[in-house]
Coordinates of C-alpha atoms and ligand atoms in Angstrom, one line a residue:
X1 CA -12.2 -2.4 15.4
X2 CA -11.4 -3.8 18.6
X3 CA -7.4 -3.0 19.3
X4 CA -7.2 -6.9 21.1
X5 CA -4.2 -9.2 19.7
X6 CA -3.0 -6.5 17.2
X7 CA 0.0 -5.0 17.2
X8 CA 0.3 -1.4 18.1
X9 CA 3.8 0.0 15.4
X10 CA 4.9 1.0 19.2
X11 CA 5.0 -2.8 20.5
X12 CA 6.4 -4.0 16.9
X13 CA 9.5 -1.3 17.1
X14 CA 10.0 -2.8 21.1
X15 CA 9.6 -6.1 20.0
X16 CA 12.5 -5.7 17.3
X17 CA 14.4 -3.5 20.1
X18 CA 14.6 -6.7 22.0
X19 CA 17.1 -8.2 19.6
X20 CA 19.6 -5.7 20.5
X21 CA 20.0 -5.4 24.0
X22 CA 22.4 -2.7 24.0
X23 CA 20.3 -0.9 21.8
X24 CA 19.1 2.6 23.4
X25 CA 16.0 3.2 21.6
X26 CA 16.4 6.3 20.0
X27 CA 15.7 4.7 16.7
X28 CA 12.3 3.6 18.0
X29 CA 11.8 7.0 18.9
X30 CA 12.7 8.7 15.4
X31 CA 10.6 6.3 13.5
X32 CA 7.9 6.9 15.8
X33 CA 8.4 10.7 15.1
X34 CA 8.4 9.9 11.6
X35 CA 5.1 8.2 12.1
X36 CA 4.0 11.0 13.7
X37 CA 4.6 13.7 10.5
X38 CA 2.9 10.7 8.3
X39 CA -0.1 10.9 10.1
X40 CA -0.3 14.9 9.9
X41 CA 0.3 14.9 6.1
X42 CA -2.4 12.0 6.1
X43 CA -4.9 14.7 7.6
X44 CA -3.9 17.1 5.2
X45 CA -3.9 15.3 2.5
X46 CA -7.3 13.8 3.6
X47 CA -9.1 17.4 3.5
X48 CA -8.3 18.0 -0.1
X49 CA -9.9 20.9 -1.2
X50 CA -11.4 21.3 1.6
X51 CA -8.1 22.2 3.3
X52 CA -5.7 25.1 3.7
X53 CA -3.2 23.2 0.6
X54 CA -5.4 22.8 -2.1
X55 CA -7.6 25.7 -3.4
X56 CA -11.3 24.4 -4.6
X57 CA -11.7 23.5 -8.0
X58 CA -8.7 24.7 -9.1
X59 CA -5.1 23.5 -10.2
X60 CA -2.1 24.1 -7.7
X61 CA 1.1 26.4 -8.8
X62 CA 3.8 26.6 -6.8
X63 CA 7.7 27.9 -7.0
X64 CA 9.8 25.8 -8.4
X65 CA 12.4 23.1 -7.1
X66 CA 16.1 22.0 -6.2
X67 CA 15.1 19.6 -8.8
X68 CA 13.7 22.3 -11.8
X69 CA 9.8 20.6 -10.4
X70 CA 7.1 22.5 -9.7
X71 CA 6.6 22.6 -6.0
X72 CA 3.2 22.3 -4.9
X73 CA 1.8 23.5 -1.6
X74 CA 1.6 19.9 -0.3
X75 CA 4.6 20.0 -1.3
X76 CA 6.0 22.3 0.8
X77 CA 3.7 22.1 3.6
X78 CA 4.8 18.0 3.8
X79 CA 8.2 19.0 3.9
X80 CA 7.5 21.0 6.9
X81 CA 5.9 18.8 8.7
X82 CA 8.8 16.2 8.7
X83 CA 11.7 19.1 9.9
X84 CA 9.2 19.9 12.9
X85 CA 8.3 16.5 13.4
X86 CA 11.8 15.2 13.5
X87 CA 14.5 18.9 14.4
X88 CA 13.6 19.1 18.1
X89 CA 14.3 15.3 19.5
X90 CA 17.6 15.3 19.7
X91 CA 18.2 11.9 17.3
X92 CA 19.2 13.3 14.3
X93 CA 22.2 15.3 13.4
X94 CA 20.6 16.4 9.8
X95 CA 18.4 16.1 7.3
X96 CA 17.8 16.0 3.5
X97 CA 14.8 15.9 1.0
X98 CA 13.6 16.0 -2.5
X99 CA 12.7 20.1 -1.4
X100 CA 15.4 21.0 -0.1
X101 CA 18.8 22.2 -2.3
X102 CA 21.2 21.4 1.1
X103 CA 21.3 19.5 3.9
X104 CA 19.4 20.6 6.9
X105 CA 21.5 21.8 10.2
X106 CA 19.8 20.8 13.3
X107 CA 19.4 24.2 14.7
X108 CA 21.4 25.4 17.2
X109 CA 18.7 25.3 20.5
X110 CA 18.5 21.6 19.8
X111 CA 20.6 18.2 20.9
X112 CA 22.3 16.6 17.6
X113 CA 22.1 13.4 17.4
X114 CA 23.7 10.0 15.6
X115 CA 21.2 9.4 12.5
X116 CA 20.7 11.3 9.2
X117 CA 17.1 11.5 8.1
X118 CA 16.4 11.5 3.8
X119 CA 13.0 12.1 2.6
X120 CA 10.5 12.3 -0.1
X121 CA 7.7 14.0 1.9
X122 CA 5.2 13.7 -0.5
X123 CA 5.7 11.4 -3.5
X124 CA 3.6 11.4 -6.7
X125 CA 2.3 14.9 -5.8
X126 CA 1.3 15.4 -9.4
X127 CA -1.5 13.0 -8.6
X128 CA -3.0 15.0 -5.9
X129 CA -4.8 17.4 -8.3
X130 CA -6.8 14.4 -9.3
X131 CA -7.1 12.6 -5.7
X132 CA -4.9 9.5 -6.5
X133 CA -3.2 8.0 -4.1
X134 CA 0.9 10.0 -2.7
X135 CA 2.9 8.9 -0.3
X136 CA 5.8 10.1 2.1
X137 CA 9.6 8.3 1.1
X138 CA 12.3 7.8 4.4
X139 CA 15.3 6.3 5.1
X140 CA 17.5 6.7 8.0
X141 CA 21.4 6.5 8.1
X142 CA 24.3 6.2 10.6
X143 CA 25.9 9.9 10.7
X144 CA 29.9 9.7 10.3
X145 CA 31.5 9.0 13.5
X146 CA 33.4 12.7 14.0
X147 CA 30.2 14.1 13.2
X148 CA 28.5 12.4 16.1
X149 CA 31.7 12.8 18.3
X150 CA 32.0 16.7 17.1
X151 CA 28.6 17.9 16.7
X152 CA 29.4 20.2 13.5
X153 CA 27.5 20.9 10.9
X154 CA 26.7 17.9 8.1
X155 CA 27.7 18.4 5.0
X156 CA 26.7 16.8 1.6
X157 CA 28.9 14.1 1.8
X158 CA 27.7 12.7 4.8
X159 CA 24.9 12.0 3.5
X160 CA 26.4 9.7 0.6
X161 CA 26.3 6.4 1.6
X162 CA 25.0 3.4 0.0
X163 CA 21.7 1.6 0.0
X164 CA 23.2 -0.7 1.9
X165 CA 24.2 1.6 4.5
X166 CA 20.6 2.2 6.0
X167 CA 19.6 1.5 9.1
X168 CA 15.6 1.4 8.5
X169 CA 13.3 2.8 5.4
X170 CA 10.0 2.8 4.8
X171 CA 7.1 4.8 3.3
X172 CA 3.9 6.1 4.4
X173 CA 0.9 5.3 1.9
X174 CA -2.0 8.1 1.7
X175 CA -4.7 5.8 0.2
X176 CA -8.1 4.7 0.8
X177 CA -6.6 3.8 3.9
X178 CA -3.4 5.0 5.4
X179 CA -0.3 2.8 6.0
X180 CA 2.7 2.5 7.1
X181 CA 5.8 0.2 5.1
X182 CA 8.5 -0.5 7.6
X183 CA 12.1 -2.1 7.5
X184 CA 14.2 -1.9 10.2
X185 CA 16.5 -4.6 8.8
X186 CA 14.5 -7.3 9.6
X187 CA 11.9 -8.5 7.0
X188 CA 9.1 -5.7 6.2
X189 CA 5.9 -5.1 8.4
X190 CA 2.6 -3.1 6.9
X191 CA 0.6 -1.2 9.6
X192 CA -2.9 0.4 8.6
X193 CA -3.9 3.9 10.6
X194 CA -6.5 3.5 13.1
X195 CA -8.0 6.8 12.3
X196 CA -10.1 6.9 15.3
X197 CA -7.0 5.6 17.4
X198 CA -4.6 7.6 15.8
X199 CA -2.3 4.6 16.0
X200 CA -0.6 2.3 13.4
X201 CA -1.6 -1.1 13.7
X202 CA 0.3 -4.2 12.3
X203 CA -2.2 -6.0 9.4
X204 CA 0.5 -7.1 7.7
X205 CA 3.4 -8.6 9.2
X206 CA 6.5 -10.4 7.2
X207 CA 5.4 -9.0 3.9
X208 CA 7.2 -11.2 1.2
X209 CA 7.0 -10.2 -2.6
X210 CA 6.0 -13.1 -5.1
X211 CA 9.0 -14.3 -6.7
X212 CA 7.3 -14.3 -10.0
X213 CA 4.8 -12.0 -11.9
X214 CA 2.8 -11.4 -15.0
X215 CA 2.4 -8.0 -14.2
X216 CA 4.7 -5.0 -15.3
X217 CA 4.8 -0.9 -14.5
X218 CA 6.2 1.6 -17.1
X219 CA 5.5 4.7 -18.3
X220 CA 5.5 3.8 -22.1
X221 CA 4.8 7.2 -23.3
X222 CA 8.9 7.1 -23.2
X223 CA 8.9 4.4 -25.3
X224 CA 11.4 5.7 -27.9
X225 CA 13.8 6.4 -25.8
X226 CA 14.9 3.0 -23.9
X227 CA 17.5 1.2 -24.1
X228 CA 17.4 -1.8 -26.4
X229 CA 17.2 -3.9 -23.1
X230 CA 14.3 -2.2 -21.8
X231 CA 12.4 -2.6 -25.0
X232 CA 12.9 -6.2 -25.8
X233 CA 11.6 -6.7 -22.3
X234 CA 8.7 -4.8 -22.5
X235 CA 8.3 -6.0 -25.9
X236 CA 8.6 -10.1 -25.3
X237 CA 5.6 -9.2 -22.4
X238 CA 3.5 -7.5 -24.9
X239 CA 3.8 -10.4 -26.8
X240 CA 1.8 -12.3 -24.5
X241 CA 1.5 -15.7 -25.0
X242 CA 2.6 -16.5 -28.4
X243 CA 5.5 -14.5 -27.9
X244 CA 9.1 -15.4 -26.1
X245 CA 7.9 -15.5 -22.3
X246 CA 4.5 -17.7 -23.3
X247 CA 2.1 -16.1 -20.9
X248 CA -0.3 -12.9 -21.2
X249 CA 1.1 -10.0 -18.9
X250 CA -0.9 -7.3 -17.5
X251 CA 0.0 -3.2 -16.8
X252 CA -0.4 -0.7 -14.6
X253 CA 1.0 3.0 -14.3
X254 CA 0.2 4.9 -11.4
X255 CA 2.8 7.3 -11.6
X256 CA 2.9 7.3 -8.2
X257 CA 6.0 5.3 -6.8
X258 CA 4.8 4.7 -3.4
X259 CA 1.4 3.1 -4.7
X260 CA 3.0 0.8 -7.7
X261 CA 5.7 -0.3 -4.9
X262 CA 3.0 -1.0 -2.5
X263 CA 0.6 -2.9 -5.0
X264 CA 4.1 -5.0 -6.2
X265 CA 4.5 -5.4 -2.5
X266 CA 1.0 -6.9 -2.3
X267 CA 0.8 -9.5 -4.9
X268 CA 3.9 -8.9 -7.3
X269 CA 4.6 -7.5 -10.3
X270 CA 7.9 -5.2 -11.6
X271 CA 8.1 -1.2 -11.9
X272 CA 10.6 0.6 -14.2
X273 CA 11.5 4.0 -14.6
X274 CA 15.0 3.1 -16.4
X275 CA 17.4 5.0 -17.3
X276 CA 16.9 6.3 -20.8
X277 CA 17.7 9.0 -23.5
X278 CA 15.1 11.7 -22.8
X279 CA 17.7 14.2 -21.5
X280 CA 21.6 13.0 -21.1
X281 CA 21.4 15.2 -18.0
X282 CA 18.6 13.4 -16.4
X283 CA 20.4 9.4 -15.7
X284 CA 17.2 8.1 -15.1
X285 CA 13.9 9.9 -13.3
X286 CA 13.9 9.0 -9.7
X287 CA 16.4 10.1 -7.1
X288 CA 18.6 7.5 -5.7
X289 CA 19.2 9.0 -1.9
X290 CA 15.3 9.3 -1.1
X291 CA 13.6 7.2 -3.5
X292 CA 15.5 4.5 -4.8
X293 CA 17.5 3.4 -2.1
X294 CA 14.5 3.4 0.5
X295 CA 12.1 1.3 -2.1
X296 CA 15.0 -0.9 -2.5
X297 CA 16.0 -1.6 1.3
X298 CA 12.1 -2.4 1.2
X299 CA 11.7 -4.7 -1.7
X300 CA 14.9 -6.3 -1.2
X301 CA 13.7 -7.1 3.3
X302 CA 10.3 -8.7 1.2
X303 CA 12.5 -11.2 -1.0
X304 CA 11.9 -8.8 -3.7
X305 CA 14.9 -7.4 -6.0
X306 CA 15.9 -3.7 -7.0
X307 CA 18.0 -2.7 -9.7
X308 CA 19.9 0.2 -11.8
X309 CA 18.7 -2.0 -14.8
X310 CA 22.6 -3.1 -14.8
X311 CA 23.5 -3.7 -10.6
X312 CA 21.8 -3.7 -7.2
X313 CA 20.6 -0.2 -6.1
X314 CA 22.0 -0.9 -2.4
X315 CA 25.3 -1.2 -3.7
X316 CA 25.7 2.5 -5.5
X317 CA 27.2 5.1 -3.5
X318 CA 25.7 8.5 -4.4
X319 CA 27.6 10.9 -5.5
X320 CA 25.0 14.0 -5.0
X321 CA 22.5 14.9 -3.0
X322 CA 19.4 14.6 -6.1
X323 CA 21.1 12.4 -8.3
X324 CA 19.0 10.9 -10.6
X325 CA 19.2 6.9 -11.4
X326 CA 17.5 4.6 -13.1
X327 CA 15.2 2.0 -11.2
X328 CA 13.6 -1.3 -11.7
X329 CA 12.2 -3.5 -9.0
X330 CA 9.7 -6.0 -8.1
X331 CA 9.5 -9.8 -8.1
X332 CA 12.6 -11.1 -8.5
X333 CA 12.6 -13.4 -11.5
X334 CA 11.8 -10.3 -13.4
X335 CA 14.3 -8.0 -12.2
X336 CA 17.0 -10.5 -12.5
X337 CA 15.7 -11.1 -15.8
X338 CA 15.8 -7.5 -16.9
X339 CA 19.4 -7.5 -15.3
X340 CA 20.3 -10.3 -17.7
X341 CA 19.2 -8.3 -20.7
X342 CA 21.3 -5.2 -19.5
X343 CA 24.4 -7.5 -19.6
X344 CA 23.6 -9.7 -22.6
X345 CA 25.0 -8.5 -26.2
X346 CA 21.9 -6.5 -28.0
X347 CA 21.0 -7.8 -31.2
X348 CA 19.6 -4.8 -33.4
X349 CA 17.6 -6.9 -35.6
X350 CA 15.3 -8.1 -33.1
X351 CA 14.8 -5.5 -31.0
X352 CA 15.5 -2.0 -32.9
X353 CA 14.2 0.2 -34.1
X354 CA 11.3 0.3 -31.9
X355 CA 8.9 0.4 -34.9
X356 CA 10.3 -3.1 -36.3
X357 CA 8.3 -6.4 -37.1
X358 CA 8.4 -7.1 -33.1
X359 CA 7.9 -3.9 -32.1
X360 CA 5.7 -3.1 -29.4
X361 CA 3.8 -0.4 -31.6
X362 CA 3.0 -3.2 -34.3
X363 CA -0.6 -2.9 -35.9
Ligands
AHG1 P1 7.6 13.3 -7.0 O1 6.1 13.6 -6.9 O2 8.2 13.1 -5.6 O3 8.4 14.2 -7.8 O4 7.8 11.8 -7.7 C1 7.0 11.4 -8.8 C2 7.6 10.3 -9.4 C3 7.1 8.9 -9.0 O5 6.3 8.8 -7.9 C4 6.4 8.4 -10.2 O6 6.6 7.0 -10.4 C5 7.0 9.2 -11.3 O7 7.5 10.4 -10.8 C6 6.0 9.4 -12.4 O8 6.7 9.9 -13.5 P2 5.9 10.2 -14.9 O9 5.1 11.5 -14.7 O10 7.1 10.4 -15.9 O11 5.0 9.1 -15.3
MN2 MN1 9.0 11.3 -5.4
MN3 MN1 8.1 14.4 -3.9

């Protein structure tokens, strides 16, 4: 495909760069960087079986994780790719992911610089086994003043800042095609890998989410243990058009975030992985820092909405590295819907137990 009027993501990041005049470019640089460790995981993840990660024909072990997971080499070998990618350039003084127990020190032959880099480097990686679509997580921060002015090492806290607080988010897809998702606070641009270019291009600039939906995400298999709000939503959709909402919905479950974001990105739709009763320790599934935060920054730049069930995701300050949280986003009649339900008074009658006359496991 001819490269002609298209956007490379280079001329989109110095386009955007033209709004701040003062601005240096080093965040063009990192994201670029970025890019870079998002086309290298593409490879990999390309190969398959084929490749060094994945053994032919057979299931992947791996040690385990900060997060009690099992870590998978793609795992790992993602993770790697992003500190090489992104250690040496002098932008960043540290870095934290979904692999890693601490914060990452720049090392000490390296310039440290004024952002913090969080990561998921490789996203629905229980999927890979069976060659479904993973995707790389980011978000970049401001790093605390007297960091930047002292150059010491980062610490956990520095990294706990709000939603709100980033400066650009975005996630790489590893699909039938490979694409970048991109905020840098302005709206949300899509660029599809050129594989023969080895560049992004821009096929889909100002990405805006449908403000309404008839089409929901959720891993029902956890069914019994949601919150009364969850389950009358879930429930009044089930009903279809005799019930409460008066139209037929539709599901899907990935259980890969990146993808169900993506798709909801496309054409609509609402994904929930509330918090729920399964373990008291575990708030919720997905990790605020690195997942949560960096979907929301995006959903909420396409018009979109994302949620704790109960208040916007930008707006809760982490208080660890891998805290857990619940997460609901999409089009945002529905999320300010299921916000509504988190707020109103729960009448037992109508929606618990789950097995009652408007139940969603009715016969
Ligand atoms: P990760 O592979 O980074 O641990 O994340 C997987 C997440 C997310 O992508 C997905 O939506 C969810 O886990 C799936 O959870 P279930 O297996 O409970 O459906
Ligand atoms: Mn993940
Ligand atoms: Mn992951």
């Amino acid at each position: 495909m001819p490269l002609t009027g298209r956007w490379t993501l280079t001329r989109y990041l110095i386009e955007e760069r033209r709004r701040y005049p003062d601005a240096s470019g080093e965040l063009n640089a990192l994201i670029l960087d970025i890019s870079l460790a998002c086309k290298a995981i593409a490879r990999i993840v390309a190969m398959g079986a084929l490749g060094e990660a994945m053994p032919a024909g057979g299931q992947m072990g791996g040690a385990i994780n900060v997060q009690g997971e099992v870590q998978k080499p793609l795992d790992v070998m993602s993770n790697d790719i992003f500190i090489r990618m992104n250690e040496w350039s002098g932008h960043l003084a540290g870095m934290v992911s979904e692999e890693m127990d601490e914060p990452l020190q720049i090392p000490a032959n390296y310039q440290r610089g004024k952002y913090l880099l969080v990561f998921d480097p490789l996203d629905g990686s229980s999927n890979i086994d069976v060659n479904v679509s993973v995707g790389s997580i980011f978000s970049i921060l401001r790093a605390p003043a007297d960091v930047v002015a002292s150059g010491r090492d980062v610490t956990e806290a520095d990294f706990l800042q709000p939603g709100a607080a980033q400066v650009a988010a975005g996630y790489a897809l590893y699909g039938p095609t490979t694409m970048l998702v991109l905020t840098v606070g302005n709206g949300v641009a899509g660029f599809t890998l050129n594989p023969t270019l080895g560049e992004f291009v821009l096929t889909h600039p100002n990405i805006r989410v449908p403000v309404q939906t008839q089409e929901f995400a959720i891993n029902t298999s956890n069914a019994r243990f949601w919150e009364p709000p969850v389950k009358r939503y879930v429930d009044e959709c089930m009903a279809g058009r005799i019930g409460p909402r008066g139209k037929d919905f539709n599901m899907r479950w990935i259980a890969s975030m990146v993808a169900e974001a993506h798709r909801i990105l496309m054409r609509g739709g609402v994904f929930l992985y509330p918090r729920d009763t399964k373990d008291p320790a575990k708030p919720g599934r997905l990790r605020l820092l690195y997942e949560a935060s960096p979907i929301g920054f995006v959903m909420e730049q396409a018009g979109g909405r994302c949620s704790t069930g109960r208040q916007p995701i930008l707006g809760v300050k982490p208080t660890a590295l891998h805290q857990r949280i619940g997460l609901v986003f999409g089009s945002a009649e529905e999320v300010e819907r299921i916000e509504r339900y988190h707020h109103e008074p729960v009448e037992e009658s109508a929606h618990a137990p789950l097995f009652a006359a408007r139940s969603l496991f009715r016969d």
